[in-house]
GROMACS .gro file of C-alpha atoms in nm:
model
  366
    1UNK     CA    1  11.218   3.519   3.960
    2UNK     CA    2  11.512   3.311   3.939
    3UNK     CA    3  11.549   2.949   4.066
    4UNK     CA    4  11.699   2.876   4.403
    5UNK     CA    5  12.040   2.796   4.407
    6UNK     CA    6  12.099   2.442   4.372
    7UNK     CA    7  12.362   2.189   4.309
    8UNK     CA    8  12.210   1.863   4.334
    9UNK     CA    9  11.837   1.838   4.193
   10UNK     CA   10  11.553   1.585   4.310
   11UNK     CA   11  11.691   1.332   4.028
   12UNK     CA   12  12.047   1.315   4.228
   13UNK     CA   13  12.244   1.512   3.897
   14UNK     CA   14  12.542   1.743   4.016
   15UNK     CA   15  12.527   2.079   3.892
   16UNK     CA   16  12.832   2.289   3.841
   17UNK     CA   17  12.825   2.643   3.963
   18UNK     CA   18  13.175   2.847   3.957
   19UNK     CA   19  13.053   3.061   4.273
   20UNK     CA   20  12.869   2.802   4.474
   21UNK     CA   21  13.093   2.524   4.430
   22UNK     CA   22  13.419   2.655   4.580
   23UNK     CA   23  13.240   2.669   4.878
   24UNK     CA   24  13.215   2.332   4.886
   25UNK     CA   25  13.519   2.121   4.714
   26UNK     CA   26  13.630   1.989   5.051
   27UNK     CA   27  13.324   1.765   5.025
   28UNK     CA   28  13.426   1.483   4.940
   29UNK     CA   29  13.289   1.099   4.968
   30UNK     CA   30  13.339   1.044   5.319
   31UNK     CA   31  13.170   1.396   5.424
   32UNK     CA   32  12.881   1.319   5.201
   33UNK     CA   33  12.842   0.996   5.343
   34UNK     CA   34  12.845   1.172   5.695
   35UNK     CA   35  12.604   1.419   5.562
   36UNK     CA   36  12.371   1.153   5.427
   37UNK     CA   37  12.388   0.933   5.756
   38UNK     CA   38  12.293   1.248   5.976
   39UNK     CA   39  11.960   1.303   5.763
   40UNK     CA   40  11.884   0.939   5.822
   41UNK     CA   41  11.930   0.965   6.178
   42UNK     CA   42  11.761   1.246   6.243
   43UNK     CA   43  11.469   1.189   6.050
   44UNK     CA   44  11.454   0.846   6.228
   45UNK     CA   45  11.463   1.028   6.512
   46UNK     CA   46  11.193   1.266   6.396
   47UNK     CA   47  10.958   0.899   6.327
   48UNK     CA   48  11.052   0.778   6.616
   49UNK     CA   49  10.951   1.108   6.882
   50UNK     CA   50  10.608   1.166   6.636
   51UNK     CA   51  10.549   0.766   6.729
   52UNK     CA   52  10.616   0.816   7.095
   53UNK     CA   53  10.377   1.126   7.115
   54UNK     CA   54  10.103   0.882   6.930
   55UNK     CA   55  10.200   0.637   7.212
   56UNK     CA   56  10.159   0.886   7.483
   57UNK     CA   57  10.513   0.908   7.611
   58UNK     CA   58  10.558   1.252   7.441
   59UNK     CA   59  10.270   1.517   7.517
   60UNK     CA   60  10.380   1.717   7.197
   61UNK     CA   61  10.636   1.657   6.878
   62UNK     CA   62  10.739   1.893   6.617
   63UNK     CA   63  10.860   1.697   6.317
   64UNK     CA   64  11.105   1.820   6.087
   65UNK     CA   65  11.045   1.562   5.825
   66UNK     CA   66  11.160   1.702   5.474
   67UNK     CA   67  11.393   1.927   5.600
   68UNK     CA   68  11.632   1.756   5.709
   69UNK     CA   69  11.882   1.894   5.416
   70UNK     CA   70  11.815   2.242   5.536
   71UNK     CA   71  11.881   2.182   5.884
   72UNK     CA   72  12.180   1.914   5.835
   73UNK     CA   73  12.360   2.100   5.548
   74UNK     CA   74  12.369   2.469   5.762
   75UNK     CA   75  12.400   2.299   6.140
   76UNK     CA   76  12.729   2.064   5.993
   77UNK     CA   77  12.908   2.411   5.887
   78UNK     CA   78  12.880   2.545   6.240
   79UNK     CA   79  13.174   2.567   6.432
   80UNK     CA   80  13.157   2.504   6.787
   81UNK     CA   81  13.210   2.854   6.919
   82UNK     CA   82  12.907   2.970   6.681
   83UNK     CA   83  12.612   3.033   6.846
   84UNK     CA   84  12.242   2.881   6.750
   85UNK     CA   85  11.893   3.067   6.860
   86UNK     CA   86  11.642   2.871   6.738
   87UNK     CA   87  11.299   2.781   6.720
   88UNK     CA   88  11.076   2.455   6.819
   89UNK     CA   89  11.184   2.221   6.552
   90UNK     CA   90  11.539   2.269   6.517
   91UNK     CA   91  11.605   1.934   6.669
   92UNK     CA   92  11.849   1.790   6.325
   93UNK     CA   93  12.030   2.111   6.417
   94UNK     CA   94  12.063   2.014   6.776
   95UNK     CA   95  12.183   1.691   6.686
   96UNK     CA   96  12.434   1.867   6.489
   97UNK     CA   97  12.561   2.067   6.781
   98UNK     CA   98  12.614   1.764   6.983
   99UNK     CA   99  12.318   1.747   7.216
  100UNK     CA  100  12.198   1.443   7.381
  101UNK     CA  101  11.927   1.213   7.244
  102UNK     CA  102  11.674   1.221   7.527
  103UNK     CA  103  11.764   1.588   7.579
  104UNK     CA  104  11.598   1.635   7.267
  105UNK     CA  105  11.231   1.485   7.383
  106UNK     CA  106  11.265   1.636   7.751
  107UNK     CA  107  11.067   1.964   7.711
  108UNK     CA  108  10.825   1.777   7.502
  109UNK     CA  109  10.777   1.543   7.809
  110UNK     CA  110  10.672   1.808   8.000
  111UNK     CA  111  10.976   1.792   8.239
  112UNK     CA  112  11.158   2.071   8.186
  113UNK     CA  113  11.179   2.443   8.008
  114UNK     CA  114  11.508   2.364   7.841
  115UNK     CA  115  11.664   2.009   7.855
  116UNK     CA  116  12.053   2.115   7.786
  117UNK     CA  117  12.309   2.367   7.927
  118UNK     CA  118  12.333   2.633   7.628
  119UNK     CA  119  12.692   2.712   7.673
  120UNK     CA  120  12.785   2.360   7.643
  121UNK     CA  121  12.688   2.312   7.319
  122UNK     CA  122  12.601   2.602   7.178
  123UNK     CA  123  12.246   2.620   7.151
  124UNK     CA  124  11.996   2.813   7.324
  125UNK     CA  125  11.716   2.635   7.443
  126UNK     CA  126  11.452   2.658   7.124
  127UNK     CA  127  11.218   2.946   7.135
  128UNK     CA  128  10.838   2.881   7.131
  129UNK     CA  129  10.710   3.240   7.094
  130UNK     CA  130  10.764   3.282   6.669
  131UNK     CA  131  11.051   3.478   6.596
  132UNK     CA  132  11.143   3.621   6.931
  133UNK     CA  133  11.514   3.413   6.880
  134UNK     CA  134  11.599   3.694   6.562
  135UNK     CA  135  11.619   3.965   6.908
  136UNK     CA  136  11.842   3.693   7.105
  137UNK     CA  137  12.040   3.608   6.818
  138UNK     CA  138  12.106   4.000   6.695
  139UNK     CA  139  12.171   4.106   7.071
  140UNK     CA  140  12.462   3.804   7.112
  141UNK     CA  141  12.595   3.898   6.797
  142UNK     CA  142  12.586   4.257   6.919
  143UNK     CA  143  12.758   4.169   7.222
  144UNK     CA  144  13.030   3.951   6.985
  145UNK     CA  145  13.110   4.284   6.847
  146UNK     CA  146  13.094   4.474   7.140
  147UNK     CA  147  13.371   4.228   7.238
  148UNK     CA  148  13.568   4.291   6.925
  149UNK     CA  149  13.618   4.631   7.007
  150UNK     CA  150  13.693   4.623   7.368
  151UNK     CA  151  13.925   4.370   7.350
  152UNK     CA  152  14.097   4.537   6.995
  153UNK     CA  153  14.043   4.241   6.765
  154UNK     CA  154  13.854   4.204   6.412
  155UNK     CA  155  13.826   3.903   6.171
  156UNK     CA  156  13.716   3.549   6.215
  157UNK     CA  157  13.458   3.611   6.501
  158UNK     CA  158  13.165   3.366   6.608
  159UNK     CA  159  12.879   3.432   6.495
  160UNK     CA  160  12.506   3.394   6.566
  161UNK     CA  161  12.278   3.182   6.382
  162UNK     CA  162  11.861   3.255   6.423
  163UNK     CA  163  11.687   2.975   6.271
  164UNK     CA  164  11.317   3.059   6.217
  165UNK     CA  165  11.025   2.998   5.969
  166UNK     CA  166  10.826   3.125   5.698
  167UNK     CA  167  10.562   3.263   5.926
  168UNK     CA  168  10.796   3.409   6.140
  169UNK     CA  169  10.881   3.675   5.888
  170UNK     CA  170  10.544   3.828   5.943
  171UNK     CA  171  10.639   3.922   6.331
  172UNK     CA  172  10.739   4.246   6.442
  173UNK     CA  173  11.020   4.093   6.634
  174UNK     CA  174  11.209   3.972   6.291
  175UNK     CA  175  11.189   4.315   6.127
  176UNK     CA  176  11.350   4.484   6.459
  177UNK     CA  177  11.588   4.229   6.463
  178UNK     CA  178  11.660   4.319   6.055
  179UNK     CA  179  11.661   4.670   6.167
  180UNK     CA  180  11.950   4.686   6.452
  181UNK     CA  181  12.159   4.382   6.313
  182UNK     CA  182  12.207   4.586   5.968
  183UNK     CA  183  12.254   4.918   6.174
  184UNK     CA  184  12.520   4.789   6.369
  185UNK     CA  185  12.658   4.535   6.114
  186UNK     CA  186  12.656   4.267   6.363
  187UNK     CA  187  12.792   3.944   6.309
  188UNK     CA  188  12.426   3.746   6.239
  189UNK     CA  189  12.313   3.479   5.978
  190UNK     CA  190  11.891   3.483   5.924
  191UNK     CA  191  11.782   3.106   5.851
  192UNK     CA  192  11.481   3.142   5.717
  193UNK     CA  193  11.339   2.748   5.671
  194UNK     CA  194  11.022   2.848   5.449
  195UNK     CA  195  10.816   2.494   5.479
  196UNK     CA  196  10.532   2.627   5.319
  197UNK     CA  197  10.301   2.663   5.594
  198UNK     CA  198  10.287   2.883   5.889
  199UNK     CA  199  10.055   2.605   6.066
  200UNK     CA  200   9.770   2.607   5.791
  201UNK     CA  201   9.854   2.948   5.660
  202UNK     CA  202  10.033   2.872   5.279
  203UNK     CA  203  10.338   3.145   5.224
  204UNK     CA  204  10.114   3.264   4.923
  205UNK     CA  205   9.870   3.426   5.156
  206UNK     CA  206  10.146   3.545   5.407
  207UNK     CA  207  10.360   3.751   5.107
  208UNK     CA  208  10.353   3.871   4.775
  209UNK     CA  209  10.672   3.884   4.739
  210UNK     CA  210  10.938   3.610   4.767
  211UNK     CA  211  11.045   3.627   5.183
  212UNK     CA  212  11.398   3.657   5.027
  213UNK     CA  213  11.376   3.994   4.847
  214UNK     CA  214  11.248   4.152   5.232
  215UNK     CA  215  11.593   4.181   5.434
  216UNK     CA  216  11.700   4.352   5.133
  217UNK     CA  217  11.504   4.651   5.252
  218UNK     CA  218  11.662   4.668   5.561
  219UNK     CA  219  12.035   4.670   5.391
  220UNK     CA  220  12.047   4.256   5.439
  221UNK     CA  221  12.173   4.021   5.117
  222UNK     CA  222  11.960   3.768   5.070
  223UNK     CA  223  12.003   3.435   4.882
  224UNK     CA  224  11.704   3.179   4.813
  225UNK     CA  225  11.832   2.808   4.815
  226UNK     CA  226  11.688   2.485   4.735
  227UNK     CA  227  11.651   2.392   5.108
  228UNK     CA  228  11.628   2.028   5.024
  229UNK     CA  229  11.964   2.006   4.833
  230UNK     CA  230  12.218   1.945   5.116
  231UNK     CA  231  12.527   2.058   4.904
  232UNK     CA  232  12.356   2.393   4.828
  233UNK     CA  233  12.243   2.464   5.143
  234UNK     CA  234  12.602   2.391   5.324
  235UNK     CA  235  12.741   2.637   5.029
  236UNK     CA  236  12.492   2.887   5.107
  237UNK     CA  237  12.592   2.875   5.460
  238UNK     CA  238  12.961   2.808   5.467
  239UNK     CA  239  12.904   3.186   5.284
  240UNK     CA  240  12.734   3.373   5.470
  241UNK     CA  241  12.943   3.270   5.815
  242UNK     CA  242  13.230   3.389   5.633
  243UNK     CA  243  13.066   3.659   5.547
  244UNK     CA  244  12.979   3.746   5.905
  245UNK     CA  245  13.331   3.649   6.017
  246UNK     CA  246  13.553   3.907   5.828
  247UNK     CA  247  13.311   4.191   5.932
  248UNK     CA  248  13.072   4.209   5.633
  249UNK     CA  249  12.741   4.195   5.840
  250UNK     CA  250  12.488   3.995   5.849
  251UNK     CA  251  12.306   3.784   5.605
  252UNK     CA  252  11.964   3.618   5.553
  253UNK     CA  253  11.907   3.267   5.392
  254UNK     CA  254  11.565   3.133   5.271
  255UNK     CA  255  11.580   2.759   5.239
  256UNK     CA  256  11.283   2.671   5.032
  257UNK     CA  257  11.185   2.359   5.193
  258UNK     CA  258  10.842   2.171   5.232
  259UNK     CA  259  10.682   1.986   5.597
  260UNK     CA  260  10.599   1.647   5.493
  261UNK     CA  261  10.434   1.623   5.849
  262UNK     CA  262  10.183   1.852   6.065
  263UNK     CA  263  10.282   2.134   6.190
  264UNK     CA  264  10.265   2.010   6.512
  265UNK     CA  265  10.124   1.590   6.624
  266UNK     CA  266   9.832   1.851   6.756
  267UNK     CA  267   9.794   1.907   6.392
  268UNK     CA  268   9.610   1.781   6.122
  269UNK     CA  269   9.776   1.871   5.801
  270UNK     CA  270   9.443   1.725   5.575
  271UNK     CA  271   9.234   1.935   5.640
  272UNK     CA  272   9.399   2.199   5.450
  273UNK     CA  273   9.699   2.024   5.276
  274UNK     CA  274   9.575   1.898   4.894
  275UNK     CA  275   9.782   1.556   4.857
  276UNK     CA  276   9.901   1.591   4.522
  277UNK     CA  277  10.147   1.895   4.688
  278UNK     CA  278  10.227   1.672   4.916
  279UNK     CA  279  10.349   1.417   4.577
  280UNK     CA  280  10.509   1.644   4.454
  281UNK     CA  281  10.727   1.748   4.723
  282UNK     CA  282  10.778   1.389   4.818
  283UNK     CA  283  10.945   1.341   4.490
  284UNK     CA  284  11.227   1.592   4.598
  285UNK     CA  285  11.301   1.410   4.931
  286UNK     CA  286  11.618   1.569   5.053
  287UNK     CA  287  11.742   1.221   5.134
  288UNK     CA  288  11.688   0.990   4.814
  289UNK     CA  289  11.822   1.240   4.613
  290UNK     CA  290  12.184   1.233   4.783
  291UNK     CA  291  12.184   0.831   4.826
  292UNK     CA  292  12.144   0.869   4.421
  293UNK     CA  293  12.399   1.083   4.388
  294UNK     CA  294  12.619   0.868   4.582
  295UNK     CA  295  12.517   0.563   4.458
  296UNK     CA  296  12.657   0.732   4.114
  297UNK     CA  297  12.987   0.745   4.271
  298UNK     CA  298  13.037   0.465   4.370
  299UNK     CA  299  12.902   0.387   4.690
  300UNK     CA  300  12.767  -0.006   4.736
  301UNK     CA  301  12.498  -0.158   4.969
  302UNK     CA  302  12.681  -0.098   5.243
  303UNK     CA  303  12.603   0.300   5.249
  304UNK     CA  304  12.225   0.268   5.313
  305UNK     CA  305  12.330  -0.066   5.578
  306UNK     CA  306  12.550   0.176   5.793
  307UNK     CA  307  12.300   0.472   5.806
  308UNK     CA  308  12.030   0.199   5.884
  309UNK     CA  309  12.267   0.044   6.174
  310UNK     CA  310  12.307   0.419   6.259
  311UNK     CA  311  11.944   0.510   6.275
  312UNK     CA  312  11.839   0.191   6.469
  313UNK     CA  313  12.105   0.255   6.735
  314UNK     CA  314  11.953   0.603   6.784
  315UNK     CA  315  11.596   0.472   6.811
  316UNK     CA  316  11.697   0.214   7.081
  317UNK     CA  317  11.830   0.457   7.290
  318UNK     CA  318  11.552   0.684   7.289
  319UNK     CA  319  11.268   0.416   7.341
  320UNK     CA  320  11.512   0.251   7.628
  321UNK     CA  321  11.577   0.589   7.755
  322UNK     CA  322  11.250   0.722   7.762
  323UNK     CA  323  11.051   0.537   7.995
  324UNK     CA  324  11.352   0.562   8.226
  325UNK     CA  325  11.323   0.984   8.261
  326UNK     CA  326  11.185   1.055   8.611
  327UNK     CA  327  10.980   1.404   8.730
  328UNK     CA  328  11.221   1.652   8.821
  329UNK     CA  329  11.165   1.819   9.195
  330UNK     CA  330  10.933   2.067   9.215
  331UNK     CA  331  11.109   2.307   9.326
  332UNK     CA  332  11.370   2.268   9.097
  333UNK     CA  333  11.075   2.542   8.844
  334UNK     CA  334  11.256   2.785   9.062
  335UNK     CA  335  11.614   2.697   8.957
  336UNK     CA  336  11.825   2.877   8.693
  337UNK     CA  337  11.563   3.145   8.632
  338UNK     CA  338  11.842   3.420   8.678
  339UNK     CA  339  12.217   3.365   8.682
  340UNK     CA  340  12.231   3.463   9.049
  341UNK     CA  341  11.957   3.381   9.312
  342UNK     CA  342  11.760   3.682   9.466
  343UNK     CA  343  11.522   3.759   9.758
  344UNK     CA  344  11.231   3.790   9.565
  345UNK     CA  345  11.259   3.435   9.401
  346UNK     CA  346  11.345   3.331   9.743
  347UNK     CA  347  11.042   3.431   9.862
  348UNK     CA  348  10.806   3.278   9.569
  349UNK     CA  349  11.016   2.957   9.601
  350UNK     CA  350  10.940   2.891  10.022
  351UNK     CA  351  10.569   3.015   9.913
  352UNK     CA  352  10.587   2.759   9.679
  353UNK     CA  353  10.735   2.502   9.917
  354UNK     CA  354  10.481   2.556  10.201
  355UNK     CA  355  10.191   2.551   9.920
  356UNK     CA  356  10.303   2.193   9.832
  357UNK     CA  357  10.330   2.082  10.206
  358UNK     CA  358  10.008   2.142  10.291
  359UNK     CA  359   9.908   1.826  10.022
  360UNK     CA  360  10.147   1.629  10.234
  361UNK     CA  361   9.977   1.695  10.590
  362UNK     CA  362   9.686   1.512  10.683
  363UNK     CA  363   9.350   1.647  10.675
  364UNK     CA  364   9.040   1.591  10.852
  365UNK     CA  365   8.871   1.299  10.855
  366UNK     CA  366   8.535   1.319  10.675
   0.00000   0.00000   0.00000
C-alpha cells in the first residue's frame, strides 16, 4: 500500500508535495516554533501527570507520549467554534483548546466526572467507554446541519471532531456513527490516532486491512498520515475541516502514530511490547525531528531554551497546584447531571443527603 502522507520524515528533511503543501504555506518560522513549543509542553506535561500518578497524587494517567504531533498538528487547526468529542488521552488536544492545567489531572484525581465547562472551550469532557464519542460527535454535527437548514445558511459551518483510537474501530458504535454521518453528509472529521496497540492487542491482530481503507465502505474518504510528522498531520486536517465546511461531508483521518508509554500507568507495556519496536519508533520522535528541521533554518539555542522555560513553567504549576485541589461536596455527584433539575434527582439527592447524615450523628456507645 502506499506510504502515509508525509512532509517532514524522522531525519527532519522537508518534502515537497503540490497537494499537501498548499495546505500549509502559511506556516512559517514563528508557527513552527509555536508548534514545536506546544509538543514540548505537553509532553512535559504528559512526564509530569505519569510522575504524579507514580507519586500517588494521581490515581490514574493516560500518557500520550509519541503522539504529540498527531494531537498538536490537528488540535492547532481547530477553530474555536469547532467542536472536539474525544477520548481519555486527548489531553495535547485539550491544551490546544485552551483548557486549564489542573483541569486536565482533575478526573484522574478522582474529583470529578468532567473537570471543564464544554461550551467554554469546546471540548466535551473525554469519553471513557471506546468509541462511544463517534455517536456524540455525528449527532452534534447532525444538529450543525439541522441548524443550517432552519436557519437558511450553507458554507463555512463548525464542525465536529471525534478523536478515537485504533481499537476503537472494532466497536459497533464507530461503524453506526460511519453509517448516519455519510447518510446525512454531516459536517464530521474521524481522527483515528492508530498507536499500535489497543491496550496489548497489536493493530495486526485487530485488521487485515489498513483501518484507513474501512470508512471507505461506508461512502467516507480516507487519508493515512504519518501521525508523527506535525506538518502533515496539520495538512491533513486543515483538509478535511474544509472539506466538512463547504458541505462535502465528512472525512476520516488515520494518523499512524506509536505509544511510547503504557496504555494506561495501570499498564505494563513489557510484557507484551518487544523493545527493539519500541527503538525503532523512538527514532521517529515527533519532536526531534521538527527541532532538526528548524535548526536547518536557522533557529539558534535559544529555540530549545524557550520551549524548556515553557515546559518548566507548566510543570510548576501543576505540582504547586496539585496538592492545593480540595474534595468537592458530596452532593455536588448530583449536580449538572441534566440541564434542568427534576423531582426524581431531587429525590435520590435528599436520599443521598440523609444517607450521609447518619455518619455524622452519634452512635451508641459500645
Amino acid at each position: 500500500m502506499p506510504e502515509p502522507i508525509r512532509l517532514l520524515d524522522e531525519h527532519g528533511t522537508r518534502h515537497a508535495s503540490e497537494e499537501w503543501d498548499p495546505w500549509i504555506q502559511d506556516l512559517d518560522d514563528a508557527a513552527l516554533t509555536s508548534l514545536y513549543e506546544d509538543m514540548v509542553v505537553v509532553r512535559r506535561i504528559d512526564t509530569e501527570a505519569t510522575a504524579l500518578q507514580r507519586q500517588g497524587e494521581l490515581a490514574l494517567w493516560p500518557p500520550l507520549l509519541g503522539q504529540e504531533a498527531a494531537q498538536i498538528g490537528s488540535g492547532r487547526a481547530l477553530r474555536s467554534d469547532d467542536f472536539v468529542f474525544s477520548s481519555y488521552r486527548e489531553n495535547a488536544v485539550a491544551y490546544c483548546r485552551g483548557v486549564e492545567i489542573l483541569d486536565l489531572v482533575r478526573v484522574w484525581r478522582g474529583l470529578t466526572a468532567s473537570a471543564w465547562n464544554p461550551f467554554e472551550v469546546g471540548m466535551a469532557a473525554p469519553q471513557v467507554i471506546i468509541g462511544a464519542q463517534t455517536l456524540h460527535a455525528t449527532g452534534y454535527a447532525m444538529a450543525i446541519q439541522h441548524d443550517q437548514v432552519r436557519d437558511g445558511v450553507s458554507g463555512d459551518s463548525a464542525v465536529a471532531v471525534a478523536y478515537f483510537g485504533d481499537g476503537a474501530m472494532s466497536e459497533g458504535d464507530v461503524g453506526e456513527a460511519f453509517v448516519f454521518a455519510s447518510t446525512f453528509q454531516v459536517p464530521v472529521v474521524f481522527f483515528c490516532q492508530n498507536n499500535q496497540y489497543a491496550i496489548s492487542e497489536p493493530v495486526r491482530v485487530q485488521t487485515h486491512v489498513p483501518l484507513v481503507d474501512r470508512p471507505g465502505g461506508f461512502g467516507i474518504p480516507g487519508v493515512q498520515v504519518d501521525g508523527n510528522d506535525v506538518l502533515a498531520v496539520t495538512a491533513v486536517t486543515r483538509q478535511a475541516l474544509d472539506r466538512a465546511r463547504s458541505g462535502g461531508g465528512p472525512s476520516f483521518i488515520e494518523a499512524v502514530t506509536y505509544r511510547m508509554g503504557p496504555h494506561t500507568t495501570a499498564d505494563d507495556p513489557t510484557r507484551y511490547r518487544d523493545p527493539a519496536e519500541l527503538e525503532e519508533w523512538g527514532a521517529r520522535d515527533p519532536i526531534a525531528r521538527l527541532r532538526t528541521y528548524l535548526e536547518e533554518r536557522g533557529a539558534g539555542p535559544e529555540l530549545e531554551a524557550r520551549a524548556a522555560e515553557a515546559a518548566d513553567r507548566v510543570a510548576r504549576e501543576l505540582r504547586a497546584g496539585i496538592s492545593g485541589l480540595e474534595d468537592p461536596p458530596a452532593l455536588d455527584l448530583f449536580a449538572h447531571v441534566y440541564a434542568e433539575q427534576h423531582p426524581g434527582l431531587d429525590r435520590q439527592r435528599d436520599d443521598y443527603a440523609r444517607y450521609l447524615e447518619g455518619f455524622a450523628q452519634e452512635g451508641p456507645a459500645l
